[in-house]
Short mmCIF file of C-alpha atoms and ligand atoms in Angstrom, two decimals:
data_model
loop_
_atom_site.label_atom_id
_atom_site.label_comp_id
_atom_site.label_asym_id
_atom_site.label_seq_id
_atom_site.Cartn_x
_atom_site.Cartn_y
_atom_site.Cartn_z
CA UNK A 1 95.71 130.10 114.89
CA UNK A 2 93.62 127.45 114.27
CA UNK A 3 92.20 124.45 117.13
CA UNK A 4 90.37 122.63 115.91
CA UNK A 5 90.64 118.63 116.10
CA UNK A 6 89.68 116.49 113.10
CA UNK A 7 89.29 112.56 113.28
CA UNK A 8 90.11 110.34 110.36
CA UNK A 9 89.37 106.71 110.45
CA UNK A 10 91.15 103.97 108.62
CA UNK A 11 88.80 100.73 108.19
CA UNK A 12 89.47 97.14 107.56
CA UNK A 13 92.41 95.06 108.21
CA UNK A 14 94.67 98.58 109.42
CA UNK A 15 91.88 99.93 111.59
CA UNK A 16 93.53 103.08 113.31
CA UNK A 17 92.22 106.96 114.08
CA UNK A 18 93.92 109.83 113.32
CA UNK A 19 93.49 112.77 115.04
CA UNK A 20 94.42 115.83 113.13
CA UNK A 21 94.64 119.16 115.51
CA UNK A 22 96.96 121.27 118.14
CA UNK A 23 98.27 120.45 121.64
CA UNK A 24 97.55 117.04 121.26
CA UNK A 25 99.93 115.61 123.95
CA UNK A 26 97.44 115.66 126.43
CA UNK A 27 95.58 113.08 124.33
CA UNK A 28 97.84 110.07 124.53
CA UNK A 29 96.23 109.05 127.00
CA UNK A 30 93.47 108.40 125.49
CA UNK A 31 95.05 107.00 122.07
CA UNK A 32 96.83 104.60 124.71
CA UNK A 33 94.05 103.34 125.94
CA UNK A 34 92.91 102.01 129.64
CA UNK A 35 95.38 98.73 129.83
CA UNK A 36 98.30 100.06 128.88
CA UNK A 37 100.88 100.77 131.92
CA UNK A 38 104.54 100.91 130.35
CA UNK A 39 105.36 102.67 127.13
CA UNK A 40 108.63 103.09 124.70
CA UNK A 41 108.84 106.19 123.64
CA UNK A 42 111.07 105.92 120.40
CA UNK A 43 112.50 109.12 119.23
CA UNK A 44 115.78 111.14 117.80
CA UNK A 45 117.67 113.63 118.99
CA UNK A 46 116.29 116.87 117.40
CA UNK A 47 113.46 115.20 119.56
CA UNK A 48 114.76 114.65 122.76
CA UNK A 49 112.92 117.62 123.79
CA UNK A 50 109.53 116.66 122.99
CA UNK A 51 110.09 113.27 123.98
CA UNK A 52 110.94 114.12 127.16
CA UNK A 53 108.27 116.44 127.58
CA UNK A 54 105.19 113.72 126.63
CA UNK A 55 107.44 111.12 129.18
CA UNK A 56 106.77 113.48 131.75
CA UNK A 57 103.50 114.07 131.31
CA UNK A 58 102.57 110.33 130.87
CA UNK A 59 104.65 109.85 134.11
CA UNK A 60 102.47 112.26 136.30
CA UNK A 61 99.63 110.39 134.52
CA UNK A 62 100.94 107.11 136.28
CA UNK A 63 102.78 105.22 133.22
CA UNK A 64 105.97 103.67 133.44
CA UNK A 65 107.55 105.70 130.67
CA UNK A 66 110.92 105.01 128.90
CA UNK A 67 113.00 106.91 126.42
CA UNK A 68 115.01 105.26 123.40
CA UNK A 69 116.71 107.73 121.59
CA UNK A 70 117.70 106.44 117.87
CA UNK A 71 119.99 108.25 115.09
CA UNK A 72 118.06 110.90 112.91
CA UNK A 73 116.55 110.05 109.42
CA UNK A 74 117.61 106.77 107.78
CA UNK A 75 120.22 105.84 110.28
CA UNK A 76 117.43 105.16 112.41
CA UNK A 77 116.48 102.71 110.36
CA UNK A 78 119.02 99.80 110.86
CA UNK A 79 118.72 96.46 112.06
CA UNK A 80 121.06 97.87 115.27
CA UNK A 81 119.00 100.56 116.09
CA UNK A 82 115.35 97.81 116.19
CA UNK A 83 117.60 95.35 118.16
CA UNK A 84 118.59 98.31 120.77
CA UNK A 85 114.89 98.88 121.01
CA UNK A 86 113.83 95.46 121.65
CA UNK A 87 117.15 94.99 123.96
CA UNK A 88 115.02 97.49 126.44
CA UNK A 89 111.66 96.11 125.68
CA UNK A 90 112.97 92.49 126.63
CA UNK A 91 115.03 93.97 130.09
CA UNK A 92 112.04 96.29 131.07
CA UNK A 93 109.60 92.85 130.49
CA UNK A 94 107.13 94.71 127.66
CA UNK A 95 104.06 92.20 127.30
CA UNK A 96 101.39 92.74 125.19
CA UNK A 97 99.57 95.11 126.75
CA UNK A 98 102.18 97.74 126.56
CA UNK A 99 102.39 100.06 124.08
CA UNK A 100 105.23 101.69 121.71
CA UNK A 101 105.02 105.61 120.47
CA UNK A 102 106.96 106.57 117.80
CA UNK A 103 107.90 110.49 118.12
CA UNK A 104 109.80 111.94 115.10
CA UNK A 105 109.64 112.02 111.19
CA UNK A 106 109.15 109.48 108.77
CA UNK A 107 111.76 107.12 109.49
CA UNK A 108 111.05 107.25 113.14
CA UNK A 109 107.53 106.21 112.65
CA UNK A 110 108.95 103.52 110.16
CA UNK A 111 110.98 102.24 112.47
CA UNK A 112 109.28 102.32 115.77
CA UNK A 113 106.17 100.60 113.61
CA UNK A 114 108.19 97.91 112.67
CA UNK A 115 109.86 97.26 116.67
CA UNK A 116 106.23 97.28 117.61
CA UNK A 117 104.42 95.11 114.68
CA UNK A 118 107.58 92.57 115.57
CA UNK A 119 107.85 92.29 119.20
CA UNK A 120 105.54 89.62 120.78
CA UNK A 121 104.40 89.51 116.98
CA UNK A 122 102.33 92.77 117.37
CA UNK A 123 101.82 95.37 120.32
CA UNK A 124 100.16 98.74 120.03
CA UNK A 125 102.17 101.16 118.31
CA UNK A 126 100.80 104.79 118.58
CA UNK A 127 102.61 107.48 116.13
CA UNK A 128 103.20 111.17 116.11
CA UNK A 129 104.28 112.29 113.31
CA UNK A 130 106.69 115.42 113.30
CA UNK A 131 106.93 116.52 109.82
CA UNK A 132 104.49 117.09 107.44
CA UNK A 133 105.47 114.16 105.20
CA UNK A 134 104.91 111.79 107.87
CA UNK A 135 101.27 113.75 109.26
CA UNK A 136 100.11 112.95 105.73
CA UNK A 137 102.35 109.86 104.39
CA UNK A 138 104.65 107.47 106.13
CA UNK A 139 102.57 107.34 109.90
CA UNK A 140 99.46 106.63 108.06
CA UNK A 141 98.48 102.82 106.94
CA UNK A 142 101.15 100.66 108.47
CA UNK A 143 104.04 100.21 106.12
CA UNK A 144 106.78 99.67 108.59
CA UNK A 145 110.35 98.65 108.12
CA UNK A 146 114.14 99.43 107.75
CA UNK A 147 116.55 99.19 104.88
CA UNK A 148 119.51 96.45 104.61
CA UNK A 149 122.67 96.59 102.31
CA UNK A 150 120.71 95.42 99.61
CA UNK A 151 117.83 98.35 99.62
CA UNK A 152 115.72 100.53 101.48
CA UNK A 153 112.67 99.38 102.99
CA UNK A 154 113.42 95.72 102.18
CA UNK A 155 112.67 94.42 105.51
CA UNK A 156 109.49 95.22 107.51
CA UNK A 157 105.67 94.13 108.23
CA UNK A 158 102.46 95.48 107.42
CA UNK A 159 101.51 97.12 111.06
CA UNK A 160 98.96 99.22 111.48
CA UNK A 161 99.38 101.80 114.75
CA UNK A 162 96.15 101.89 116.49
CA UNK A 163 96.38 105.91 116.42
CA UNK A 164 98.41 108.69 114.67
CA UNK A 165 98.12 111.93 116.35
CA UNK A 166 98.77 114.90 113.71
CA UNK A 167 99.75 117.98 116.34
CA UNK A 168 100.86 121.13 114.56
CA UNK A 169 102.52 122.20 117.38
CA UNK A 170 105.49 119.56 116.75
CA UNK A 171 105.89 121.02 113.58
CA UNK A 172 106.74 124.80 115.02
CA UNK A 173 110.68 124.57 115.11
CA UNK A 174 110.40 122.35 111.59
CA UNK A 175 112.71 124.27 108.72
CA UNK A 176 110.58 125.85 105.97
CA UNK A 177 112.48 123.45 103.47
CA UNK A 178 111.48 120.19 105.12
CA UNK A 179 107.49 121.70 105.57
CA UNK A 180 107.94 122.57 101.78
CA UNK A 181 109.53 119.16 100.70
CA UNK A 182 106.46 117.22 102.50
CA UNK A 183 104.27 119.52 100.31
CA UNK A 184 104.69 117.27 97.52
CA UNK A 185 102.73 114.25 99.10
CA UNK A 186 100.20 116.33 99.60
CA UNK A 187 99.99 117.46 96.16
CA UNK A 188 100.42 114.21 94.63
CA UNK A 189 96.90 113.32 96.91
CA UNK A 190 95.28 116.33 95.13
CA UNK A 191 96.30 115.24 91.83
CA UNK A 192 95.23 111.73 92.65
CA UNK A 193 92.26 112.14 93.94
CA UNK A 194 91.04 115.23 95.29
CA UNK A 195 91.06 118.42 93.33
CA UNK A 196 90.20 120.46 96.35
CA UNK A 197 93.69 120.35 97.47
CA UNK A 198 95.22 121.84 94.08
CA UNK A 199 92.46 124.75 94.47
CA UNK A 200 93.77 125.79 98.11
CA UNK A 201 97.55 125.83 97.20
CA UNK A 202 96.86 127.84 94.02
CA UNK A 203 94.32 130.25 95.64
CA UNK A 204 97.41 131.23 98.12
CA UNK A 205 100.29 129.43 98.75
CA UNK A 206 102.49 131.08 101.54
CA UNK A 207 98.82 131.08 103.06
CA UNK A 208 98.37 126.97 102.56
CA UNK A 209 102.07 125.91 103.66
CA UNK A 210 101.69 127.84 106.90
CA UNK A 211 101.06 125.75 109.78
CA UNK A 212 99.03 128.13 111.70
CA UNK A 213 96.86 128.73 109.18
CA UNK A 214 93.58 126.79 108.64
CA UNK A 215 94.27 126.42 105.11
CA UNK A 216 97.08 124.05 106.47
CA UNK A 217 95.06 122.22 108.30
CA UNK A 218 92.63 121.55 105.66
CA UNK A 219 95.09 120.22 103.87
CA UNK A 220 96.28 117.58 105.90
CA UNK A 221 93.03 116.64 106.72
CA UNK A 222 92.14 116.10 102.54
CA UNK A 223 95.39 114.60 102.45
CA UNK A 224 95.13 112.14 105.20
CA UNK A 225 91.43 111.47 104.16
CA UNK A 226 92.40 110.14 100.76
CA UNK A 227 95.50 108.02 101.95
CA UNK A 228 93.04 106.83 104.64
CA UNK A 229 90.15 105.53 101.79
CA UNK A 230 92.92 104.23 99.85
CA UNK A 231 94.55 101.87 102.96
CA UNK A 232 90.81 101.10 103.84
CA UNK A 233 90.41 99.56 100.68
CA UNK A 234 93.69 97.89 99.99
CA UNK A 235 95.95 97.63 102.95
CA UNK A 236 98.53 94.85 101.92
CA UNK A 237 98.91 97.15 98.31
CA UNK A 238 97.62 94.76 95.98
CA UNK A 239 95.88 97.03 93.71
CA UNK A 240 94.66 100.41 94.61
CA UNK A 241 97.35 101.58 97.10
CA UNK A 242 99.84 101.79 93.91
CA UNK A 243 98.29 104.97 93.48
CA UNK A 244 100.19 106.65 95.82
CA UNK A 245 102.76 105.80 94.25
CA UNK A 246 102.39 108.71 91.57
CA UNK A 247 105.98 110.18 90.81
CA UNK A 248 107.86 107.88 93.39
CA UNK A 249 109.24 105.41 90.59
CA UNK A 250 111.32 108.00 88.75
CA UNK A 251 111.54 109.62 92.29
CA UNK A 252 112.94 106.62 93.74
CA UNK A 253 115.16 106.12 91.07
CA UNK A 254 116.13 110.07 92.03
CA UNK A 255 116.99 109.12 95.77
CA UNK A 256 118.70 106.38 95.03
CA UNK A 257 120.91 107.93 92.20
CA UNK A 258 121.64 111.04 94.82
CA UNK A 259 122.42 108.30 97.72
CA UNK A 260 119.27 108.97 99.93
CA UNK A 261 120.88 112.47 100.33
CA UNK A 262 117.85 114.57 98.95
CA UNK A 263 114.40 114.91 100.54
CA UNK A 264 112.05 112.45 99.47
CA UNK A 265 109.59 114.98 98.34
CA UNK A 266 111.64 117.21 96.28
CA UNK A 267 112.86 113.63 94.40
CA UNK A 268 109.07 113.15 94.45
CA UNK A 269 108.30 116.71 93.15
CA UNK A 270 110.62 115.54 89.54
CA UNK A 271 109.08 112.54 89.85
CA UNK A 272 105.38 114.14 89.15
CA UNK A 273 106.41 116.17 86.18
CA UNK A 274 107.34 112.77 84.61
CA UNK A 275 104.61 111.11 85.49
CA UNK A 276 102.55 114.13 84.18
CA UNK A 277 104.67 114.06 80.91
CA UNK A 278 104.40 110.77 80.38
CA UNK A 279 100.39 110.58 80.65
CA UNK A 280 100.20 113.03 78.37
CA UNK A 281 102.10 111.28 75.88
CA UNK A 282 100.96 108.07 76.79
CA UNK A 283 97.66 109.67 75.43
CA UNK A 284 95.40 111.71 78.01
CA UNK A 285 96.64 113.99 79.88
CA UNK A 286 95.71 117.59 79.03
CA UNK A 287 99.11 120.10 78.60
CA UNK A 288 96.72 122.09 80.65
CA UNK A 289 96.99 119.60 83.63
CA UNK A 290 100.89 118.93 83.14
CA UNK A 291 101.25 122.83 83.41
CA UNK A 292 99.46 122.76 86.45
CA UNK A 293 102.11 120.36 88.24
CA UNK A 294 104.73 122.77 87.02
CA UNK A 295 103.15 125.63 88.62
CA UNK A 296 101.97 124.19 91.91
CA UNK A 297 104.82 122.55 92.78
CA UNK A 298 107.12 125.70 91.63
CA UNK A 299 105.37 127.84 94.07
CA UNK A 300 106.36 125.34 96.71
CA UNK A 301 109.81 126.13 95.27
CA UNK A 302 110.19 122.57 94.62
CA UNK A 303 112.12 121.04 91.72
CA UNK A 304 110.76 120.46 88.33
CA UNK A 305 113.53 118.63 86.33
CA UNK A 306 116.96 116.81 86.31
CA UNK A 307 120.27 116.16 84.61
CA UNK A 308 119.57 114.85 81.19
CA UNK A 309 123.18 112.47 81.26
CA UNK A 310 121.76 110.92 84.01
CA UNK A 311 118.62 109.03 81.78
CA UNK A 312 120.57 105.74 81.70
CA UNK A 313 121.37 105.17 85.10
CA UNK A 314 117.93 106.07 86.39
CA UNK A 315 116.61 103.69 84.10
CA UNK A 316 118.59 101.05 84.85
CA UNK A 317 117.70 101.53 88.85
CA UNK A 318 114.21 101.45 87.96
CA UNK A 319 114.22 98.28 86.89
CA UNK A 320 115.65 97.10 89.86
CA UNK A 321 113.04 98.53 91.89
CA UNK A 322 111.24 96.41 93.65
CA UNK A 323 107.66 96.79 92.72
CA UNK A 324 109.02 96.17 88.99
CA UNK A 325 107.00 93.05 88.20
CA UNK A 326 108.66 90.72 85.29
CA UNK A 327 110.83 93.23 84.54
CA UNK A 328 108.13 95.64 83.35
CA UNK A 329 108.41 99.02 84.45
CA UNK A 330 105.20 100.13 86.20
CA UNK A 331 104.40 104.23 86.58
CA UNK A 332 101.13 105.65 87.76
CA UNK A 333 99.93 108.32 84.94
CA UNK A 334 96.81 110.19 85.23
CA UNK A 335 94.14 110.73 82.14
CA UNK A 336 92.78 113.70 84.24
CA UNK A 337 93.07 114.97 87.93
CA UNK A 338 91.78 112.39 90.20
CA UNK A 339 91.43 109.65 86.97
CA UNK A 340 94.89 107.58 87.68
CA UNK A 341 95.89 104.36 85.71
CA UNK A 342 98.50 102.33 85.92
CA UNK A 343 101.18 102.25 82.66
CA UNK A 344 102.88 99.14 82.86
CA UNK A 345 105.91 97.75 80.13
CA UNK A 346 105.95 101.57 78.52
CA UNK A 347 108.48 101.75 75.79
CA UNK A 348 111.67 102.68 76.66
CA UNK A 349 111.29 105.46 73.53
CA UNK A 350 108.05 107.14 75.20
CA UNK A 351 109.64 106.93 78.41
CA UNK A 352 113.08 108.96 77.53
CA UNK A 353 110.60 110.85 75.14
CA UNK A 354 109.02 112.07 78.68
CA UNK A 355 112.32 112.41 80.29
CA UNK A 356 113.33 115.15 77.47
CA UNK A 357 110.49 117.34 78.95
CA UNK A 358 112.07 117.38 82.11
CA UNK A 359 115.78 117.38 81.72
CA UNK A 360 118.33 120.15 81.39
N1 LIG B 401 103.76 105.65 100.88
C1 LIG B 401 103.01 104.81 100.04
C2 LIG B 401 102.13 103.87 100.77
O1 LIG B 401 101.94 104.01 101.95
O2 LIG B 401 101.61 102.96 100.18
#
């Protein structure tokens, strides 16, 4: 078992450290910093545990530590749930100098982000992130928010916490499917930008998605080092952070069409293959390349296609999507691993030519 700790900086506008590693309750502390006294420790149910475990610790330490339990995944992340948190930070007098921790998976950290980068227009938000997707996706680079009738993530604030802690040990009890579905952010980093990644998950798999294994740990740390470069250099997502958006518009389009009820990642996982199909069409990609996606993402038993009557639909909720600009539809293709463009205004031939490569 591995124990090491690794340290990742984000620079610029969303300065914050994350600190990659085992056991690291005993460092909040630290991440907290000298002035804080009272913190909000936001978490679910399926966390209660853990949560109450760090309050008692930071008690014994001498903090004034309070629980606010939330609903699990995206029923957390309601306009209710923020004004229940802000309810106790306003009757328990939270000034600036106190600090929020978010405690759970990716809509916790969402969520607790966005009560923190609100209240008193910003306090310190510290995040640790219980699933793999949110060790190596949603804690990192300070896209908070919550979804309304009209959308997901429609309302929030760019937030940066001032630390993400990355402990393994959260992740024991985690089902294998959920470890598996959070795979495919890390393999969309690999095919991105760091090749590295894609080498470790081929050389052994059941190896790489173990979390006791250093392989794991290697790759959160590649995978948190290139969403980390990326937020350095473009925070508010005016350019380069659409990157990381490879496979999430047809994977969007995927969640949305299922009604939020699949994992992110295995919407994600389709949402590569396209991507992958349509660069090569588009012109660059290598086959050799697109078969790699199929075979990396297989051996994370994750899903390579989807219903061929459903082209229309997903179409149509793609251009709805938000980051569709002038009604052009916008997908990040790659010409080779770690060379990614941006096609924008595709036809809609070449793009249902793609989607007969993945449907069934
Ligand atoms: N999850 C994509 C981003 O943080 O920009």
């Amino acid at each position: 078992m591995v124990s090491k700790v690794t340290n990742i900086h984000v620079t610029g506008e969303a300065a914050s450290q994350i600190t990659i590693g085992r056991g690291l309750f005993s460092a909040v502390p630290e991440a907290l910093g000298e002035l804080v006294k009272k913190v909000l420790i936001i978490h679910t149910g399926s966390g209660a545990k853990q949560a109450t475990a760090l309050r008692e610790q930071l008690q014994e330490a001498g903090y004034q530590a309070l629980l606010a339990e939330v609903p699990d995944a995206e029923n957390a992340k309601r306009i209710e749930v923020a004004a229940f948190c802000w309810q106790i930070l306003g009757q328990t007098d939270f000034t600036r100098s106190d600090a929020i921790i978010g405690l759970g998976g990716g809509a916790v950290t969402d969520l607790a982000g966005f009560v923190g980068g609100c209240w008193l227009r910003g306090v310190k938000v510290v995040l640790i992130p219980t699933s793999v997707l949110g060790m190596v996706d949603a804690a990192i680079g300070g896209k908070t928010g919550i979804n309304s009738a009209e959308g997901k993530n429609l309302i929030g604030v760019f937030a940066a916490p001032s630390r993400v802690l990355c402990d393994f040990e959260t992740l024991q009890t985690l089902p294998r499917n959920e470890i598996l579905a959070g795979f495919a952010e890390v393999v969309k980093c690999g095919f991105i930008a760091e090749p590295e990644i894609l080498e470790i998950l081929e050389r052994d798999v059941a190896v790489a998605s173990n979390p006791n294994s250093a392989e794991f740990q290697r790759l959160v740390e590649l995978a948190v080092d290139v969403k980390a470069q990326v937020v350095s250099a473009d925070f508010r997502d005016s350019s380069q952070r659409e990157i990381l958006n490879y496979g999430h518009t047809l994977g969007h389009a995927i969640e949305h069409s299922e009604r939020y009820q699949w994992r992110h990642g295995v919407a994600v996982a389709i949402g590569m293959v396209y991507a992958a199909e349509l660069g090569r069409l588009a012109g660059n990609l290598s086959e050799r390349v697109v078969d790699r996606h199929r075979s990396i993402l297989e051996s994370l038993e994750l899903p390579l296609s989807y219903s061929a009557a459903r082209w229309e639909g997903l179409l149509s909720i793609m251009q709805r999507d938000k980051k569709t600009r002038a009604g052009m539809l916008r997908f990040v293709v790659l010409d080779d691993i770690a060379k990614p463009r941006i096609l924008a205004g595709a036809d809609h031939t070449l793009l249902r030519f793609a989607y007969d490569e993945i449907s069934r």
